[in-house]
Structure formats: structure tokens, C-alpha cells
Amino acid sequence: MSINWFKYAAPSNFYPLAGKLVSWFMVIAFVLAVVGLYWGFFKTPDVLSEQKEYYRIIFIHVAAAWMSMWLYGMLVFWALVGLVFNTRLSYMFASAIAPTGALFTIIGLWTGAFWGQPSWGTWWDWDPRMTSFLILLFLYVGYMALQSAIDDSRRADKAAAILAMVGMVMVPVIYYSVNCPNPAECSSLHQESSTQQIEPNIKIAMFLMVISFWSYAFGVICMRVRNIILQREKHTRWVQDLEEINHG
Amino acid sequence: MGNWPSMGNYGFYILMTYGLTTILMFLEPFILKGQRKAVLKNIARLMRINKKKS
């Protein structure tokens, strides 16, 4: 049996599929979060090298920070597909990703502050990674603001897509901001990535939380895409024939 | 199940992290559900207006 993936490029075909996927993604996210948190709180040591109990913020902070970067990459990918192939659903996906990406960036910044205070003695520092991460939040907000500032949705999509593509330059900057070539010029409070040296149980919990966050993000994005499809296609026959409108 | 994990003197930081994250991540699907209801209502209203016009 072969699946015709291009069939799902049409909003009318993707809409029911997204509806089915939402509950699956949400259930997977919930189960993995419960298992991941159990693992993170009960199977891991109370102290991680110099860090005391507060290091457990890692299970949220790292997963949220990774998600915010990956989601930005996904946003740019769909924006690019939209620009190249002029497909409506790609732009809808890009628009649906932005608020969730912004949410994860806020969670990353917030949890970073609550990790920074006990470990570095400060809530905030203009450290290269924190600053570049704040710029990522501004990019998400800028993308959403630009899109809602233009009435014509096709023009808004194109303008916001270009902004998103320009902003893509920030993702490698964030990633490499801890690997400063000259520490005297750009020293960072963040340590270089050291997942290889972490205790295996901490790694397992982190892995479970990352997959859980991925699943949550997919579920929420599918929900938002469905709303955007309804909003933009409300004048079409297939939307007006939907059962939930006529019997809802 | 083992002992409850110790939070040492850092319960405030850990709870603020997990608390806000849980609230935000629980809220988002409910906001989207509400938004969906509003969109569906709006479409139904538009359809009624169009029917009356024709």
C-alpha cells in the first residue's frame, strides 16, 4: 500500500488527519512526561558535580531550549516551502509553529533564570547564549506581529517568511555561542555542551522529556493548524459542509 | 518507588520552574480549543447571514 503524501498538501485532506493526530501526540507527550519526570526525580542523584538539587531544572530547561531552536528551524523550512511551491498549507504550518516556538523560548528563558540564580548568583546576565536566545524570542514575536499587521494573508505570509529566513542566522549563533574562540572577548556563563559526561539516568530522563516536548509541540501545532485552516478556508464549500459546523 | 527526591534549599526554584511550565503547557491546548469553538461559531453565523441574504 502506498501513501500519496501530496494528497495531504491540500488543507481539506489534512484537516481530518490533523484531528486524528492531535490525541495521539498528546497522549504520547503526557505518558513520556510522567515517565521522564519520574526518572528525573527518583532515579537520578541529588547532586550533579558542583550543582545541588536545583540541577533538576535541566529536564525542562534543556528540552525547552532545544525545542525553541528546532521549532524555529521547522518554521523556516515551512516558510521556505511556501515561498518556493506557493502552497497554502506550508504557510499555515509556519504560522502555527510560531506561538509554540515563542512559548518554549519563554519557558527556556524563565527556567534559565531560576537555574542561574542558585548556580551563578544572578537571574540574568548579558551572556552570549542568553542574549542570542532573547533575540530568538524577539524573532518569534516579530514574525507573529508582522503577519498580523498585514490584512492580506498571502502577502503577510510572504513578508513574514522572508523575515523568518533572515532570522535563521540566529540559530547557529545560539548553538555556538558557548564555544567562544576567545574567552577573553566573549566569555560565557554557560558551559560547553557536555552530554557525553552526564550520568546515564540523567540522560535517559532528558531524552524522555525532549521526546515528550516534541510530541506536545506536534499535537499543539496540529490543533492550531486546524484553527488556521478553518479561519482561512471559511468561504469554501468543504468547510461549510463540515459536520461540526452544521451540528455543533 | 524510592524515597521522595530531596529539593534541599532549592524547592522554590524547582517549583517555580515546573509550576510555570506546567501551567503554560496545560493552558495552550485549552486556549486553542476555545479559539476553535469561536471560529466554528463565526463560520456558522456567516452561513446563516448568507442564507438570509439569498
Coordinates of C-alpha atoms in Angstrom, one line a residue:
Chain A
M1 CA 0.0 0.0 0.0
S2 CA 1.5 3.4 -0.9
I3 CA 0.5 6.6 0.7
N4 CA 0.1 9.7 -1.5
W5 CA 1.7 12.3 0.7
F6 CA 1.0 15.1 -1.8
K7 CA -2.7 14.4 -1.1
Y8 CA -2.2 15.9 2.4
A9 CA -0.9 19.2 1.0
A10 CA -4.5 20.2 0.4
P11 CA -6.0 21.7 3.6
S12 CA -9.2 19.8 3.1
N13 CA -7.4 16.5 3.3
F14 CA -5.0 17.5 6.0
Y15 CA -7.7 18.9 8.3
P16 CA -9.3 15.5 9.3
L17 CA -5.8 13.8 9.5
A18 CA -4.6 16.5 11.9
G19 CA -7.7 16.0 14.1
K20 CA -6.8 12.3 14.4
L21 CA -3.1 13.0 15.1
V22 CA -3.7 15.5 18.0
S23 CA -4.9 13.0 20.5
W24 CA -2.1 10.6 19.7
F25 CA 0.6 13.2 20.1
M26 CA -1.0 14.5 23.3
V27 CA -1.2 11.0 24.9
I28 CA 2.4 10.2 23.9
A29 CA 3.5 13.6 25.4
F30 CA 1.7 13.0 28.6
V31 CA 2.9 9.5 29.2
L32 CA 6.5 10.3 28.3
A33 CA 6.4 13.4 30.6
V34 CA 5.2 11.3 33.5
V35 CA 7.9 8.6 32.9
G36 CA 10.6 11.3 32.2
L37 CA 9.8 13.2 35.4
Y38 CA 9.6 10.0 37.5
W39 CA 13.0 9.1 36.1
G40 CA 14.4 12.6 36.6
F41 CA 13.3 12.9 40.2
F42 CA 13.5 9.4 41.5
K43 CA 16.3 7.6 39.6
T44 CA 18.9 10.4 39.5
P45 CA 21.4 11.5 42.1
D46 CA 20.6 14.6 44.2
V47 CA 23.8 16.3 43.3
L48 CA 25.4 16.7 39.9
S49 CA 29.2 17.6 40.2
E50 CA 29.1 21.1 41.7
Q51 CA 25.4 21.6 41.2
K52 CA 23.0 20.7 44.0
E53 CA 19.3 19.6 43.8
Y54 CA 18.4 22.6 41.6
Y55 CA 20.2 20.9 38.6
R56 CA 16.9 19.1 38.1
I57 CA 15.7 22.2 36.3
I58 CA 17.8 20.7 33.4
F59 CA 14.9 18.4 32.4
I60 CA 12.7 21.3 31.5
H61 CA 15.3 24.0 30.6
V62 CA 17.3 22.0 28.1
A63 CA 14.3 20.3 26.5
A64 CA 12.5 23.7 26.1
A65 CA 15.7 25.4 24.8
W66 CA 16.3 22.7 22.2
M67 CA 12.6 22.8 21.2
S68 CA 12.7 26.5 20.6
M69 CA 15.6 26.2 18.2
W70 CA 14.3 23.2 16.4
L71 CA 10.8 24.8 16.0
Y72 CA 12.4 27.9 14.5
G73 CA 14.2 25.7 12.0
M74 CA 10.9 24.0 11.2
L75 CA 9.2 27.4 10.9
V76 CA 11.8 28.5 8.4
F77 CA 11.5 25.2 6.5
W78 CA 7.8 25.6 6.0
A79 CA 8.1 29.2 5.2
L80 CA 10.7 28.3 2.5
V81 CA 8.5 25.5 1.1
G82 CA 5.7 28.1 1.0
L83 CA 7.8 30.6 -0.9
V84 CA 9.1 28.0 -3.4
F85 CA 6.0 26.0 -4.1
N86 CA 3.4 28.6 -3.1
T87 CA 1.4 26.0 -1.1
R88 CA -1.2 27.3 1.4
L89 CA -0.7 24.6 4.0
S90 CA 3.1 25.3 4.3
Y91 CA 2.4 28.9 5.3
M92 CA -0.3 27.8 7.7
F93 CA 2.2 25.4 9.3
A94 CA 4.7 28.2 9.7
S95 CA 2.1 30.4 11.3
A96 CA 1.0 27.6 13.6
I97 CA 4.6 26.9 14.8
A98 CA 5.5 30.5 15.8
P99 CA 3.4 30.8 19.0
T100 CA 4.5 27.4 20.3
G101 CA 8.1 28.2 19.5
A102 CA 7.7 31.5 21.4
L103 CA 6.2 29.6 24.3
F104 CA 9.2 27.3 24.5
T105 CA 11.6 30.2 24.3
I106 CA 9.8 31.9 27.2
I107 CA 10.0 28.7 29.2
G108 CA 13.7 28.4 28.3
L109 CA 14.4 31.9 29.5
W110 CA 12.3 31.6 32.6
T111 CA 13.7 28.3 33.7
G112 CA 17.2 29.6 32.9
A113 CA 16.7 32.5 35.3
F114 CA 15.6 30.1 38.0
W115 CA 18.7 27.9 37.3
G116 CA 21.0 30.8 37.0
Q117 CA 20.2 32.4 40.4
P118 CA 21.3 29.4 42.6
S119 CA 24.2 28.4 40.4
W120 CA 25.7 31.7 39.2
G121 CA 24.0 34.1 41.7
T122 CA 22.2 36.1 39.1
W123 CA 18.8 35.9 37.4
W124 CA 20.1 37.4 34.1
D125 CA 23.4 38.2 32.5
W126 CA 24.2 39.5 29.0
D127 CA 25.9 36.3 28.3
P128 CA 26.2 35.4 24.6
R129 CA 23.8 32.5 24.8
M130 CA 21.2 34.3 26.9
T131 CA 21.3 37.4 24.7
S132 CA 21.0 35.4 21.5
F133 CA 18.2 33.4 23.0
L134 CA 16.4 36.6 23.8
I135 CA 16.8 37.7 20.2
L136 CA 15.2 34.4 19.2
L137 CA 12.2 35.3 21.3
F138 CA 12.1 38.7 19.5
L139 CA 12.2 37.0 16.2
Y140 CA 9.2 34.8 17.0
V141 CA 7.3 37.9 18.3
G142 CA 8.4 39.9 15.2
Y143 CA 7.2 37.1 12.9
M144 CA 3.8 37.0 14.5
A145 CA 3.5 40.8 14.7
L146 CA 4.4 41.2 11.0
Q147 CA 1.9 38.6 10.0
S148 CA -0.9 40.1 11.9
A149 CA 0.0 43.6 10.7
I150 CA -0.9 42.9 7.1
D151 CA -4.5 42.2 6.2
D152 CA -4.0 40.2 3.1
S153 CA -2.9 36.8 4.4
R154 CA -0.9 35.8 1.3
R155 CA 1.2 38.9 1.4
A156 CA 1.5 38.6 5.2
D157 CA 2.7 35.0 4.8
K158 CA 5.4 36.0 2.3
A159 CA 6.7 39.0 4.2
A160 CA 6.8 37.0 7.5
A161 CA 8.5 34.1 5.6
I162 CA 11.3 36.4 4.5
L163 CA 11.8 37.8 8.0
A164 CA 11.9 34.2 9.4
M165 CA 14.6 33.2 6.8
V166 CA 16.7 36.2 7.7
G167 CA 16.4 35.4 11.4
M168 CA 17.6 31.8 10.8
V169 CA 21.1 33.2 11.1
M170 CA 20.4 33.3 14.9
V171 CA 20.1 29.5 15.3
P172 CA 23.7 28.6 14.7
V173 CA 24.7 31.7 16.7
I174 CA 22.8 30.4 19.7
Y175 CA 24.2 26.9 19.3
Y176 CA 27.8 28.0 19.0
S177 CA 27.5 30.9 21.5
V178 CA 29.1 28.7 24.3
N179 CA 32.1 27.8 22.1
C180 CA 33.7 31.2 22.2
P181 CA 37.0 31.1 20.3
N182 CA 38.5 33.8 22.5
P183 CA 37.1 33.6 26.1
A184 CA 38.6 37.0 27.0
E185 CA 36.3 38.6 24.5
C186 CA 33.1 36.7 24.9
S187 CA 33.2 34.6 28.0
S188 CA 30.0 32.7 28.7
L189 CA 28.5 31.6 32.0
H190 CA 27.1 28.6 30.1
Q191 CA 29.4 25.6 29.9
E192 CA 30.1 23.9 26.6
S193 CA 27.8 21.1 25.7
S194 CA 28.8 18.1 27.8
T195 CA 26.1 15.5 27.4
Q196 CA 28.7 12.7 27.0
Q197 CA 29.9 13.2 30.6
I198 CA 26.4 13.2 32.2
E199 CA 25.2 10.3 34.3
P200 CA 23.2 7.8 32.2
N201 CA 20.0 8.2 34.2
I202 CA 20.0 11.9 33.8
K203 CA 20.5 11.4 30.1
I204 CA 17.5 9.0 29.9
A205 CA 15.3 11.5 31.7
M206 CA 16.4 14.3 29.4
F207 CA 15.8 12.2 26.4
L208 CA 12.3 11.2 27.5
M209 CA 11.4 14.9 28.2
V210 CA 12.7 16.0 24.8
I211 CA 10.6 13.4 23.0
S212 CA 7.6 14.4 25.2
F213 CA 8.1 18.1 24.3
W214 CA 8.4 17.2 20.6
S215 CA 5.2 15.2 20.8
Y216 CA 3.4 18.0 22.7
A217 CA 4.6 20.6 20.1
F218 CA 3.3 18.4 17.2
G219 CA 0.0 18.0 19.0
V220 CA -0.5 21.7 19.7
I221 CA 0.7 22.7 16.2
C222 CA -1.8 20.3 14.6
M223 CA -4.6 21.9 16.8
R224 CA -3.5 25.4 15.7
V225 CA -3.2 24.4 12.0
R226 CA -6.8 23.2 12.2
N227 CA -7.9 26.5 13.5
I228 CA -6.0 28.4 10.9
I229 CA -7.4 26.2 8.1
L230 CA -10.9 26.9 9.3
Q231 CA -10.3 30.6 9.5
R232 CA -8.7 30.9 6.1
E233 CA -11.0 28.5 4.2
K234 CA -14.2 29.5 5.8
H235 CA -15.7 30.6 2.4
T236 CA -15.1 27.2 0.9
R237 CA -17.7 24.5 0.4
W238 CA -15.9 21.8 2.3
V239 CA -15.6 23.9 5.4
Q240 CA -19.3 24.9 5.3
D241 CA -20.2 21.2 4.9
L242 CA -18.3 20.1 8.0
E243 CA -20.4 18.2 10.5
E244 CA -19.1 20.2 13.5
I245 CA -20.5 23.4 12.0
N246 CA -23.8 22.1 10.9
H247 CA -24.5 20.0 14.0
G248 CA -22.1 21.7 16.5
Chain B
M1 CA 9.2 3.6 44.4
G2 CA 12.2 5.1 46.1
N3 CA 12.3 8.0 48.6
W4 CA 10.8 11.3 47.6
P5 CA 13.6 13.3 45.9
S6 CA 15.2 15.9 48.0
M7 CA 14.9 19.5 46.9
G8 CA 17.4 20.7 49.6
N9 CA 17.0 24.5 50.0
Y10 CA 16.1 24.9 46.3
G11 CA 12.4 23.9 46.4
F12 CA 11.4 27.5 45.4
Y13 CA 13.5 27.4 42.2
I14 CA 12.4 23.9 41.3
L15 CA 8.7 24.5 41.9
M16 CA 8.7 27.8 40.1
T17 CA 10.3 26.1 37.1
Y18 CA 8.0 23.1 37.0
G19 CA 4.9 25.1 38.1
L20 CA 5.0 27.7 35.4
T21 CA 5.9 25.2 32.7
T22 CA 3.0 23.0 33.7
I23 CA 0.6 25.9 33.7
L24 CA 1.7 27.3 30.3
M25 CA 1.7 23.8 28.7
F26 CA -1.7 22.9 30.1
L27 CA -3.2 26.3 29.1
E28 CA -2.2 26.3 25.5
P29 CA -4.4 23.4 24.3
F30 CA -7.4 24.8 26.2
I31 CA -6.9 28.3 24.6
L32 CA -6.7 26.5 21.2
K33 CA -9.9 24.6 21.9
G34 CA -11.7 27.9 22.9
Q35 CA -10.3 29.5 19.7
R36 CA -11.7 26.7 17.6
K37 CA -15.1 27.0 19.2
A38 CA -15.1 30.7 18.4
V39 CA -14.1 30.1 14.8
L40 CA -16.8 27.4 14.3
K41 CA -19.4 29.8 15.8
N42 CA -18.3 32.6 13.5
I43 CA -18.5 30.4 10.4
A44 CA -22.0 29.2 11.4
R45 CA -23.1 32.8 11.8
L46 CA -21.6 33.8 8.4
M47 CA -23.5 30.9 6.8
R48 CA -26.8 32.0 8.4
I49 CA -26.3 35.6 7.2
N50 CA -25.5 34.3 3.7
K51 CA -28.6 32.1 3.7
K52 CA -30.8 35.1 4.8
K53 CA -29.3 37.2 2.0
S54 CA -30.0 34.7 -0.7

